[in-house]
Coordinates of C-alpha atoms in Angstrom, one line a residue:
M29 CA 9.6 -20.2 2.6
P30 CA 12.9 -18.4 2.1
S31 CA 16.0 -20.6 1.9
R32 CA 18.0 -20.7 5.1
S33 CA 21.3 -18.9 5.7
L34 CA 24.5 -20.8 5.0
P35 CA 25.2 -21.5 8.7
R36 CA 21.6 -22.8 9.3
Q37 CA 21.9 -24.9 6.1
I38 CA 25.2 -26.4 7.4
V39 CA 23.5 -27.3 10.7
A40 CA 20.4 -28.7 9.0
F41 CA 22.6 -30.7 6.5
A42 CA 24.5 -32.1 9.5
V43 CA 21.3 -33.2 11.2
V44 CA 19.9 -34.7 8.0
G45 CA 23.3 -36.4 7.6
V46 CA 23.1 -38.0 11.0
V47 CA 19.6 -39.4 10.2
N48 CA 20.7 -40.5 6.7
T49 CA 23.8 -42.2 8.1
A50 CA 21.8 -44.0 10.7
T51 CA 19.3 -45.1 8.1
Y52 CA 22.2 -46.2 5.8
Y53 CA 24.0 -48.1 8.5
G54 CA 20.9 -49.9 9.7
L55 CA 20.1 -51.0 6.1
Y56 CA 23.8 -51.9 5.6
L57 CA 23.7 -54.2 8.6
L58 CA 20.4 -55.7 7.6
F59 CA 21.5 -56.4 4.0
L60 CA 24.8 -57.7 5.3
R61 CA 22.9 -60.8 6.5
W62 CA 22.2 -61.8 2.9
L63 CA 24.6 -59.9 0.7
P64 CA 28.4 -59.5 0.4
Y65 CA 29.5 -56.2 2.0
L66 CA 30.0 -54.2 -1.2
A67 CA 26.5 -55.2 -2.4
A68 CA 25.0 -54.4 1.0
H69 CA 26.8 -51.0 0.9
T70 CA 25.6 -50.2 -2.6
L71 CA 21.9 -51.0 -1.9
A72 CA 21.9 -49.3 1.5
F73 CA 23.6 -46.2 0.0
T74 CA 21.0 -46.0 -2.9
L75 CA 18.0 -46.3 -0.6
S76 CA 19.3 -43.8 2.0
M77 CA 20.2 -41.3 -0.8
T78 CA 16.6 -41.2 -1.8
G79 CA 15.5 -40.3 1.7
S80 CA 18.4 -37.8 1.9
F81 CA 17.0 -36.0 -1.1
F82 CA 13.6 -35.4 0.4
L83 CA 15.0 -34.5 3.9
N84 CA 17.5 -32.0 2.4
A85 CA 14.9 -30.5 0.1
R86 CA 12.5 -29.9 3.0
F87 CA 14.7 -29.1 6.0
T88 CA 18.1 -28.0 4.7
Y89 CA 17.3 -25.9 1.6
R90 CA 13.6 -25.4 2.0
T91 CA 13.0 -25.9 -1.7
R92 CA 10.4 -27.8 -3.5
P93 CA 11.6 -31.2 -4.7
T94 CA 11.3 -31.5 -8.5
W95 CA 12.0 -34.3 -10.9
R96 CA 15.0 -32.3 -12.2
K97 CA 16.5 -31.9 -8.8
F98 CA 15.7 -35.6 -7.9
L99 CA 17.5 -36.8 -11.1
L100 CA 20.5 -34.5 -10.5
F101 CA 20.7 -35.3 -6.8
P102 CA 22.7 -38.6 -7.3
L103 CA 25.5 -36.3 -8.6
T104 CA 25.7 -34.9 -5.1
N105 CA 26.6 -38.4 -3.9
A106 CA 28.8 -39.6 -6.7
T107 CA 31.9 -38.4 -5.0
N108 CA 30.6 -39.5 -1.7
F109 CA 30.0 -43.0 -3.2
V110 CA 33.4 -43.2 -4.7
I111 CA 35.2 -42.1 -1.6
T112 CA 33.1 -44.3 0.8
T113 CA 33.3 -47.3 -1.5
A114 CA 37.1 -47.0 -1.9
G115 CA 37.4 -46.4 1.8
V116 CA 35.3 -49.4 2.7
Y117 CA 37.4 -51.5 0.4
V118 CA 40.7 -50.2 1.8
I119 CA 39.5 -50.6 5.4
V120 CA 38.2 -54.2 4.9
D121 CA 40.5 -55.7 2.3
V122 CA 43.7 -53.8 2.7
L123 CA 43.8 -52.9 6.4
H124 CA 41.8 -56.0 7.4
A125 CA 40.0 -53.9 10.0
G126 CA 36.6 -55.5 9.7
H127 CA 33.5 -54.6 7.7
R128 CA 31.0 -53.6 10.5
F129 CA 32.3 -50.1 11.1
A130 CA 34.2 -49.5 7.8
P131 CA 31.4 -47.5 6.1
L132 CA 31.2 -45.1 9.1
L133 CA 34.9 -44.4 9.0
A134 CA 35.0 -44.1 5.2
S135 CA 32.2 -41.6 5.0
A136 CA 33.8 -38.8 7.0
A137 CA 36.0 -37.6 4.2
A138 CA 33.2 -37.2 1.8
I139 CA 30.9 -35.0 3.9
P140 CA 32.2 -31.5 2.9
V141 CA 32.2 -32.3 -0.8
T142 CA 28.6 -33.7 -0.6
F143 CA 27.4 -30.5 1.0
V144 CA 28.9 -28.2 -1.6
V145 CA 27.5 -30.3 -4.5
S146 CA 24.2 -30.8 -2.8
R147 CA 23.8 -27.0 -2.3
W148 CA 24.6 -26.4 -6.0
V149 CA 21.9 -28.9 -7.1
M150 CA 19.2 -27.9 -4.7
L151 CA 19.7 -24.1 -4.9
P152 CA 20.8 -23.3 -8.5
A153 CA 21.6 -19.7 -9.3
A154 CA 18.1 -19.1 -10.6
E155 CA 16.7 -20.0 -7.1
P156 CA 18.3 -18.0 -4.4
T157 CA 15.1 -18.3 -2.3
A158 CA 12.3 -20.9 -2.6
P159 CA 9.0 -19.3 -1.8
A160 CA 6.2 -21.7 -1.1
T161 CA 3.3 -21.4 -3.6
P162 CA -0.3 -21.6 -2.4
G163 CA -1.5 -25.2 -2.4
D164 CA 2.1 -26.5 -2.8
S165 CA 2.3 -29.8 -0.8
G166 CA 6.1 -29.9 -1.4
G167 CA 5.9 -33.2 -3.3
I168 CA 7.2 -34.0 -6.7
R169 CA 4.6 -33.1 -9.2
G170 CA 4.5 -32.5 -12.9
A171 CA 8.1 -32.8 -14.1
A172 CA 7.5 -30.4 -17.0
D173 CA 6.0 -27.7 -14.7
A174 CA 8.7 -28.1 -12.1
D175 CA 11.5 -28.0 -14.7
A176 CA 10.0 -24.9 -16.3
A177 CA 9.9 -23.2 -12.9
D178 CA 13.5 -24.2 -12.3
A179 CA 14.6 -22.8 -15.6
A180 CA 12.8 -19.4 -15.0

């Protein structure tokens, strides 16, 4: 499958982002029952980031997920995590605005940065298009094979 054009990638990234945000927020509210808000935020963020990797690989960038990309993908969210965590802290502890909607408000500023870094990780210069190979199920298989293909 060829990779999508930039406008289509942006739209797909936005749709995946909505799904990811809903997943994150549902998990955040669930974990908030048992954990302090920063711990709930961290755990929900980590779990939803894993789902985001697979959704973006499949629907946004149409690229095969590899161990290399999976291990680099957290870099795409490092800035997002710092911005949202700082934002949640400021909204809750500095502005005293409450913890229920703080993550939604804090995440807005990180979205453009996350897209740029995500695209860089998922579509490195060596992979302008991602043709499907016969028998490829799209899953993470053979880290050495996938990394060798990425390096080619």
